CSV table of C-alpha atoms (C1' of nucleotides) in Angstrom, one decimal:
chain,number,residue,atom,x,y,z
A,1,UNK,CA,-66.0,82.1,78.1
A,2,UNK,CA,-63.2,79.7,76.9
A,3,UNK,CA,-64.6,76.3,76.4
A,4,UNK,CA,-63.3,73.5,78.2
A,5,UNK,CA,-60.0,71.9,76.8
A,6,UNK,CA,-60.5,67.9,77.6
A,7,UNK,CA,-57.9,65.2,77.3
A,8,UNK,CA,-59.6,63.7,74.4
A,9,UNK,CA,-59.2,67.2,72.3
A,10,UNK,CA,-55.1,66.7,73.1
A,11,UNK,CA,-54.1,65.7,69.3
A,12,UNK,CA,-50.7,65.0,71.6
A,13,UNK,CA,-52.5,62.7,73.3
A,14,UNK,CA,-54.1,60.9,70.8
A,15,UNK,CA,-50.8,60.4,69.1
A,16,UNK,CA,-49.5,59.1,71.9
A,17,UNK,CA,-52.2,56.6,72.6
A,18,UNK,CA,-52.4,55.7,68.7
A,19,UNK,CA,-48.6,54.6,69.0
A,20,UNK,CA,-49.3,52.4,71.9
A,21,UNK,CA,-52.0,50.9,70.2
A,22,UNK,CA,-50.4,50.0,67.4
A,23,UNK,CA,-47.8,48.0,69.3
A,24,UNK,CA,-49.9,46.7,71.4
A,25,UNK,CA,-51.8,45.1,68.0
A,26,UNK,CA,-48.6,44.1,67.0
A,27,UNK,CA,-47.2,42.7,69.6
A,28,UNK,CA,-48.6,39.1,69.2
A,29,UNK,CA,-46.6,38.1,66.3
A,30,UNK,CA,-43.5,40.1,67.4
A,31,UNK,CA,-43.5,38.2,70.0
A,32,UNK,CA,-43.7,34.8,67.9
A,33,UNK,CA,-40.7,36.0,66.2
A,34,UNK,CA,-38.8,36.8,69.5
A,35,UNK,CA,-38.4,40.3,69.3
A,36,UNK,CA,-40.2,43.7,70.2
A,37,UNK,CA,-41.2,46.7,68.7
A,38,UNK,CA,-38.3,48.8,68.7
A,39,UNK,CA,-36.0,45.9,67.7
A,40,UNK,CA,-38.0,45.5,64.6
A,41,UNK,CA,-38.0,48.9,63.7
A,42,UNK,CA,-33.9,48.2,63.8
A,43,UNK,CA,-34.4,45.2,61.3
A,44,UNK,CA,-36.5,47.6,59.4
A,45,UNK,CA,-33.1,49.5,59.1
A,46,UNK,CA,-31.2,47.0,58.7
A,47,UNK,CA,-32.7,45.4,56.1
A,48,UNK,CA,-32.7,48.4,53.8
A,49,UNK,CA,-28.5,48.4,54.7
A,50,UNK,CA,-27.1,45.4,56.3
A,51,UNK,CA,-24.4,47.2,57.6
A,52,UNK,CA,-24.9,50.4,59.8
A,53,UNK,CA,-23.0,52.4,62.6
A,54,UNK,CA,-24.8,53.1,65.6
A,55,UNK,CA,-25.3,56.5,65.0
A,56,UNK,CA,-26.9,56.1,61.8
A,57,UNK,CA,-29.6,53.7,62.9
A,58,UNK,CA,-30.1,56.6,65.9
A,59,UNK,CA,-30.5,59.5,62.9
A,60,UNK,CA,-33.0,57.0,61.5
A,61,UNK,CA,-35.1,56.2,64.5
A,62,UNK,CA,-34.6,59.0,66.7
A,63,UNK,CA,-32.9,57.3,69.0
A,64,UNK,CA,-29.9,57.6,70.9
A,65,UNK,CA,-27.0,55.7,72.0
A,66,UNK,CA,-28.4,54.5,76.2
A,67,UNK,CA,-31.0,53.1,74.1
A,68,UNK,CA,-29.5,51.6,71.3
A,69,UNK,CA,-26.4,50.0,73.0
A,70,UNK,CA,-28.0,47.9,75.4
A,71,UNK,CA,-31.3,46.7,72.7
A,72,UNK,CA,-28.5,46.3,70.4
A,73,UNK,CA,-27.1,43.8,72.7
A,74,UNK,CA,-30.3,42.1,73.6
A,75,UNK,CA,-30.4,41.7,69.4
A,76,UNK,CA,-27.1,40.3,69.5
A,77,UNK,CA,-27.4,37.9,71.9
A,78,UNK,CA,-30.1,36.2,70.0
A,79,UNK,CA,-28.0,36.0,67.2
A,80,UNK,CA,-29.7,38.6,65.0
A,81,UNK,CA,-27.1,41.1,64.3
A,82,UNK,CA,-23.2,41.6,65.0
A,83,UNK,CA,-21.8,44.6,66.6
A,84,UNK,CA,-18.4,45.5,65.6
A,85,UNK,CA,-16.0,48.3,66.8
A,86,UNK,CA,-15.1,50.2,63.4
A,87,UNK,CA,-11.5,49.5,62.2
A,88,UNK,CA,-11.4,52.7,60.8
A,89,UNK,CA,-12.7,55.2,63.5
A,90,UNK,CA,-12.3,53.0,67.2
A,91,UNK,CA,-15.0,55.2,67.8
A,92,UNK,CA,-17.7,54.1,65.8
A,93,UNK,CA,-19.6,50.6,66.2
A,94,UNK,CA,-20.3,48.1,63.1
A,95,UNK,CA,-23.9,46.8,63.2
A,96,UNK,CA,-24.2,44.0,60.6
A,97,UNK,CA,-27.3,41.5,60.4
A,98,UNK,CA,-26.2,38.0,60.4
A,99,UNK,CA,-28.1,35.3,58.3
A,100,UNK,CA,-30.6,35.1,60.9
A,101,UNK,CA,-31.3,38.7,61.1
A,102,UNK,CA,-32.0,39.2,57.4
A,103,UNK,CA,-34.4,35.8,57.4
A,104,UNK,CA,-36.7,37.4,59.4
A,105,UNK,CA,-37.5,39.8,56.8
A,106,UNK,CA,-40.2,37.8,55.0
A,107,UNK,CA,-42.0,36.5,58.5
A,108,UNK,CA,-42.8,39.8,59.3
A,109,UNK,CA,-44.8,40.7,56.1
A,110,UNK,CA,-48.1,40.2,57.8
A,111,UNK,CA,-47.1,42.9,60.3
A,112,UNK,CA,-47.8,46.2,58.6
A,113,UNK,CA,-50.6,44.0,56.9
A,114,UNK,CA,-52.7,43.8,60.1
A,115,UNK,CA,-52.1,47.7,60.6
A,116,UNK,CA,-53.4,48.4,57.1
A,117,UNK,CA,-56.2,46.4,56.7
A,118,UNK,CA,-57.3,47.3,60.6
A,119,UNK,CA,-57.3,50.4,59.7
A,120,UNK,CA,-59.9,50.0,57.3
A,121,UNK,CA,-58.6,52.8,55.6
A,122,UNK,CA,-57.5,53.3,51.3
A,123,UNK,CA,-54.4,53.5,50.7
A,124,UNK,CA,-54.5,57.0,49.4
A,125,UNK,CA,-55.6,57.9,53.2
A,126,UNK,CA,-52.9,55.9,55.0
A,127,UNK,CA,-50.6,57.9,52.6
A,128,UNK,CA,-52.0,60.7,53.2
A,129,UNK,CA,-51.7,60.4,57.0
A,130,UNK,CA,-48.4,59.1,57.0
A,131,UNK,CA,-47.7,62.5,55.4
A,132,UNK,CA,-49.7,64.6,57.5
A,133,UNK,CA,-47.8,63.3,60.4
A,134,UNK,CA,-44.6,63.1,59.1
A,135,UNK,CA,-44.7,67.4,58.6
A,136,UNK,CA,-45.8,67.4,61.7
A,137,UNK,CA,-43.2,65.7,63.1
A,138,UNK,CA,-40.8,68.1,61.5
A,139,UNK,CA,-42.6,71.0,62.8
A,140,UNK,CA,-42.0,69.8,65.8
A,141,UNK,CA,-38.8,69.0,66.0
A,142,UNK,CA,-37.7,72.7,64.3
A,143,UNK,CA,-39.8,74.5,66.8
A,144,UNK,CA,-37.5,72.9,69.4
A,145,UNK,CA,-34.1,75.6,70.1
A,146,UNK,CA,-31.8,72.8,70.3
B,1,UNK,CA,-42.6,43.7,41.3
B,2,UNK,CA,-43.4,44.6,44.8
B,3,UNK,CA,-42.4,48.2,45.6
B,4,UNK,CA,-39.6,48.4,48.6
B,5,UNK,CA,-41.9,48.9,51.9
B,6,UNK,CA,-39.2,51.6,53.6
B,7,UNK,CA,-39.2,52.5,56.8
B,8,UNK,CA,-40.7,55.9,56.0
B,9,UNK,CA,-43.7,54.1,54.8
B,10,UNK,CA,-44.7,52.4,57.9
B,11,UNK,CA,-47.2,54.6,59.2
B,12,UNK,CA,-46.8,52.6,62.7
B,13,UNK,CA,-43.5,54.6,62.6
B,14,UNK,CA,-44.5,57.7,61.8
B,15,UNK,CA,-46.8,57.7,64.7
B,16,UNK,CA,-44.3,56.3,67.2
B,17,UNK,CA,-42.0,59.1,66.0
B,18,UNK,CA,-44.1,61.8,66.3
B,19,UNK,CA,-45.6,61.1,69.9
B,20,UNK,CA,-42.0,61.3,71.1
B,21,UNK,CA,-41.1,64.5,69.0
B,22,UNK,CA,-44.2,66.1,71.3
B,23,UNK,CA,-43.0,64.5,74.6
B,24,UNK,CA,-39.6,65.8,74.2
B,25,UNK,CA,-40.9,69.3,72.5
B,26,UNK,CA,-43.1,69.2,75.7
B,27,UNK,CA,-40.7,68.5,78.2
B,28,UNK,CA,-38.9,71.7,78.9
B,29,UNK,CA,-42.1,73.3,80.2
B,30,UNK,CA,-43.0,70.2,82.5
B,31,UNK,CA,-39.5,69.9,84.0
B,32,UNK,CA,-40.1,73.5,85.3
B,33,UNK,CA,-43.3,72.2,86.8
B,34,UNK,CA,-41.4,69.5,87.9
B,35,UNK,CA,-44.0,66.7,86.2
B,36,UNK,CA,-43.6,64.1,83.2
B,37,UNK,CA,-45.9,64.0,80.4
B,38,UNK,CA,-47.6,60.7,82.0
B,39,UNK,CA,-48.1,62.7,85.2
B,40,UNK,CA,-49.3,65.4,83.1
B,41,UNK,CA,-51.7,63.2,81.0
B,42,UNK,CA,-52.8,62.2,84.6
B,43,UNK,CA,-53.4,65.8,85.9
B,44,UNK,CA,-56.0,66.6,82.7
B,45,UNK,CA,-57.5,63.6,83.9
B,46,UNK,CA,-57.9,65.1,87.9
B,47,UNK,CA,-58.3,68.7,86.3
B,48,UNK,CA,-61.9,67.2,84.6
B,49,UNK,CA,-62.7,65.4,87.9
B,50,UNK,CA,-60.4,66.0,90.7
B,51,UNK,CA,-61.8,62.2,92.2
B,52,UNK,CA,-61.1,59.0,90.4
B,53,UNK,CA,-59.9,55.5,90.9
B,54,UNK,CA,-57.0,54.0,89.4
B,55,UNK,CA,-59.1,52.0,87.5
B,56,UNK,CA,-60.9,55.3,86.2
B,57,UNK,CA,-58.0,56.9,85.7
B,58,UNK,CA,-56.4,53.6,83.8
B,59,UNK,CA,-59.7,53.7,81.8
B,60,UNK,CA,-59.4,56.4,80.0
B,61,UNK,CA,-55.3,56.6,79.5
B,62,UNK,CA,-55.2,53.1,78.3
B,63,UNK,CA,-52.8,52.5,81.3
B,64,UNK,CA,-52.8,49.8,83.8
B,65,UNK,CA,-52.1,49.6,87.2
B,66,UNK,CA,-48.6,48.6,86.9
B,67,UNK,CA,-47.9,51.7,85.4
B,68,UNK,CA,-49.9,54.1,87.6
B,69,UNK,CA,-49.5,52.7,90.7
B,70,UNK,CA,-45.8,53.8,91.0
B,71,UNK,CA,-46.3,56.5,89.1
B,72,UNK,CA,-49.0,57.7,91.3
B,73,UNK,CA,-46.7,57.0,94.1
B,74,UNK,CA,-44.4,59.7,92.5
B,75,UNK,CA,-47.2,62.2,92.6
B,76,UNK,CA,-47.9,61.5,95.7
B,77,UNK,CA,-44.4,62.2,96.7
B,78,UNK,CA,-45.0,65.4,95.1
B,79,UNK,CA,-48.0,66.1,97.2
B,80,UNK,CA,-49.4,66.5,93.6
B,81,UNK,CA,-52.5,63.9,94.7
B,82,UNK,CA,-53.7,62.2,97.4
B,83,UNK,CA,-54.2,58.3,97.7
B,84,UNK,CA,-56.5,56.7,99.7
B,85,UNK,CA,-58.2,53.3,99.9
B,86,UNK,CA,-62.3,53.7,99.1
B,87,UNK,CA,-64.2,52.8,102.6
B,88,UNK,CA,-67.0,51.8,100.2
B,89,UNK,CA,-64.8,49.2,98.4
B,90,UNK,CA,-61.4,47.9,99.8
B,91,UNK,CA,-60.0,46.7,96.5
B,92,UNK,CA,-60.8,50.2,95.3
B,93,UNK,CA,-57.8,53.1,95.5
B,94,UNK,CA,-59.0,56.5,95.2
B,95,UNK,CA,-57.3,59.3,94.2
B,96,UNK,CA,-57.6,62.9,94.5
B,97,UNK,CA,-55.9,66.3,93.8
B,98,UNK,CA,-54.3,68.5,96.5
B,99,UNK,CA,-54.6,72.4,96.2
B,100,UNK,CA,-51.3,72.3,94.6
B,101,UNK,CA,-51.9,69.7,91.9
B,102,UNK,CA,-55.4,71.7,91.0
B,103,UNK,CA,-53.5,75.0,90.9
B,104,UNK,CA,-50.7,73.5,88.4
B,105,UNK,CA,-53.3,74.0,86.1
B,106,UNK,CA,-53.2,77.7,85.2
B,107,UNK,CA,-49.1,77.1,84.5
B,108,UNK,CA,-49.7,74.7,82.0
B,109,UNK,CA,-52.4,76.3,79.6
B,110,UNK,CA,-49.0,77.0,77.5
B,111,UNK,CA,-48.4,73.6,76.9
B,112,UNK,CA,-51.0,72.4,74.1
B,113,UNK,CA,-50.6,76.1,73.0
B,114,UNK,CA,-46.3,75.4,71.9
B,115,UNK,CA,-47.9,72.6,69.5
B,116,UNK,CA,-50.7,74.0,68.3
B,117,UNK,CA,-48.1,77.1,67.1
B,118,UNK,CA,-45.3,75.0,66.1
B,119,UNK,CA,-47.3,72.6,63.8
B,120,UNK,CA,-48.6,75.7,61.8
B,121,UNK,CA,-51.8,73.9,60.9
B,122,UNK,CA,-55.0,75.4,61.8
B,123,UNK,CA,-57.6,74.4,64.3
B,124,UNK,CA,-59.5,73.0,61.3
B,125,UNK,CA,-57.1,70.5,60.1
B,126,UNK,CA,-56.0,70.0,63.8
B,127,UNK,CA,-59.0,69.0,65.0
B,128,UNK,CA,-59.6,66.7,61.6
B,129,UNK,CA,-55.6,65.2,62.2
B,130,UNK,CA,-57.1,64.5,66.2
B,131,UNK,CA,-60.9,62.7,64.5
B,132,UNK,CA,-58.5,60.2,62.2
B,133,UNK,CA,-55.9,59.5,64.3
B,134,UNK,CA,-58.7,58.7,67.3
B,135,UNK,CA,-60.6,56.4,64.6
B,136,UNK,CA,-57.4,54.7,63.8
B,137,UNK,CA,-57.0,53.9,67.5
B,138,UNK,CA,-60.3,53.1,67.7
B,139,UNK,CA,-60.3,50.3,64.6
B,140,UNK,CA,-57.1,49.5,65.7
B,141,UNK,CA,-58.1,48.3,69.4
B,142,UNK,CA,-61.2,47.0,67.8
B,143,UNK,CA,-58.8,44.8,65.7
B,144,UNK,CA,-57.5,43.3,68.8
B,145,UNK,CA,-58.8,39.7,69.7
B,146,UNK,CA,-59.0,40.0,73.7
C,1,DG,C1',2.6,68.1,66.4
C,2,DA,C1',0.5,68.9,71.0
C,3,DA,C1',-3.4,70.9,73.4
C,4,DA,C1',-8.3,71.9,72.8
C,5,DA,C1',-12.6,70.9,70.8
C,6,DT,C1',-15.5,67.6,68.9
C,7,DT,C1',-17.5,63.1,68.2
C,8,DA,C1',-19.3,58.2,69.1
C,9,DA,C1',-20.5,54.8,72.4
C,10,DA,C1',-21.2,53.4,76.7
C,11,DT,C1',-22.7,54.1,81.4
C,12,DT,C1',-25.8,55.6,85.0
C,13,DG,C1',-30.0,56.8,86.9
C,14,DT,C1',-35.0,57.9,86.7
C,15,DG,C1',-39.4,57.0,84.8
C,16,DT,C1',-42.5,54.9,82.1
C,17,DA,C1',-45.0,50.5,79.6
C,18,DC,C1',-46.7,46.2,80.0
C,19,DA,C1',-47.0,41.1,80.7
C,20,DT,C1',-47.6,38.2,84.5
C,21,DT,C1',-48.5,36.9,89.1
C,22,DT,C1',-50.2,37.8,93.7
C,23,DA,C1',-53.3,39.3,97.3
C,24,DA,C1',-57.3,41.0,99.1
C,25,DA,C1',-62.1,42.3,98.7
C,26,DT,C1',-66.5,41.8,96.7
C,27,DT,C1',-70.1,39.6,94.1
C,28,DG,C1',-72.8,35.9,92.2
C,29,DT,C1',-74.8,31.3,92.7
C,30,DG,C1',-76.4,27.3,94.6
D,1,DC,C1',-74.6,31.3,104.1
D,2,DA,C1',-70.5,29.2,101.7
D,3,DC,C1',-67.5,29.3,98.1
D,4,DA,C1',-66.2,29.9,93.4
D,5,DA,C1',-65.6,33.6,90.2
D,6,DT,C1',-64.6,38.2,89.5
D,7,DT,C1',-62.6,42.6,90.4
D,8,DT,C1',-59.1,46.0,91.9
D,9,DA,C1',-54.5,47.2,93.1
D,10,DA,C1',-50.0,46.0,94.0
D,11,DA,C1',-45.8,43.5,93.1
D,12,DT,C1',-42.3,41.6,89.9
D,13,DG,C1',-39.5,41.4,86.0
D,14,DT,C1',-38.1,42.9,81.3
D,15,DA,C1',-37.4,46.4,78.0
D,16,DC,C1',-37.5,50.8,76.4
D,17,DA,C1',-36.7,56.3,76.4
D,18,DC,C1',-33.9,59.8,77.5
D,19,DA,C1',-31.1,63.2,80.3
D,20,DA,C1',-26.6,63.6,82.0
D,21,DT,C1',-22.0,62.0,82.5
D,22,DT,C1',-17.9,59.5,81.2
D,23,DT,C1',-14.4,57.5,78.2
D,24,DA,C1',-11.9,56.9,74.3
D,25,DA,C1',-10.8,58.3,69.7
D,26,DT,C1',-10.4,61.7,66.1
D,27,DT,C1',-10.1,66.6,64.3
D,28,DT,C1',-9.1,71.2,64.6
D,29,DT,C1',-6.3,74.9,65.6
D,30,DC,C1',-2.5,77.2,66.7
DNA sequence: GAAAATTAAATTGTGTACATTTAAATTGTG
DNA sequence: CACAATTTAAATGTACACAATTTAATTTTC
């Protein structure tokens, strides 16, 4: 007598719906500073390193290149970032924030902010989760062959 | 002396990480059912109640129709479902599973079972990860204005 | 040092997400 | 009952994700 496996005992699912909620909090000011979610977790990158190669900010964010080059552009094309062909290796690209890029930095502050204090969690639990999930996550991605 | 706020600090991050680390560890057994995790997502919903409207089934994904209604379609396509427009109420659409999208069932009872094994954690500290990370959404959402 | 293997981006195609708008049906109110 | 307000899907447009393929550049190997 197996009892009854219901969506809301997927953890996968709650993930899932977690992340989406989370954007969707954020999305307000994001949007007052002209970009979206993904393209801030870029700045994010960039701002630790101003300059990057394409593939590094995908080893970073898990992403790869058919979503990166056209976002990348997008970025570009508001002036936020430069995208370079390497001089060294043709085949890599340059990412390099521009003034305006690395300005955004202290506007978007508030933004883990409102996830923090929304949470009404300590920080000691935030930690804590941020852990929990990030083994997960490396679980995971080892039990994958690939 | 503010400490750096890294990108492996943003909990936001982590989560958005992980839920795609589970899609893609996922996806090898839907492709052989020929189904996406949405679809799949959608599927639990018709496995607890094989009749629902869109709105119903939008309800309790945290999906709207501009997602489901061509995705639907899909499943449709698939003869996974049936759509059909509710003689009760006009505006409503309801939808409701074939013989084939009820028996996909049985093949998928491995699915939830590759993460519970890979993320070696026990049920305990499963089902603890699933309460937090449902409250989070919860406080989260809550947080929203609208 | 040239062919083969590898690597880095870009391209292509499918499928979400979601904001916004539209259209049709139903409900609530005067 | 009429008509405004609300509700439900669908349609439209933009932006991810990601698998798969292509292209060009660099390394490896013989």
């Amino acid at each position: 007598m197996k009892p009854a496996f219901r969506l809301e005992d997927h953890l996968c699912f709650s993930i899932y719906s977690c992340s989406r909620a989370i954007q969707r909090m954020y999305q307000p000011a994001l949007k007052k500073l002209g970009i979206t979610y993904p393209q801030y977790l870029v700045l994010l990158v960039l701002w630790e390193n101003r300059e990057c190669s394409v593939k590094q900010i995908g080893a970073l964010l898990d992403l790869d290149s058919g979503t990166l080059t056209p976002l990348l552009k997008r970025m570009e094309g508001k002036a936020l970032l430069q995208r370079k062909r390497s001089q060294v290796d043709e085949r890599m690209v340059t990412v390099r924030l521009t003034e305006k890029g690395a300005a955004l930095k202290e506007k978007t502050v508030c933004i883990p902010e409102t996830l923090i204090r929304s949470s009404r969690m300590t920080q000691a639990e935030m930690q804590n989760l941020n852990r929990t999930i990030k083994l997960l996550t490396q679980q995971v991605t080892q039990g994958q062959m690939k």
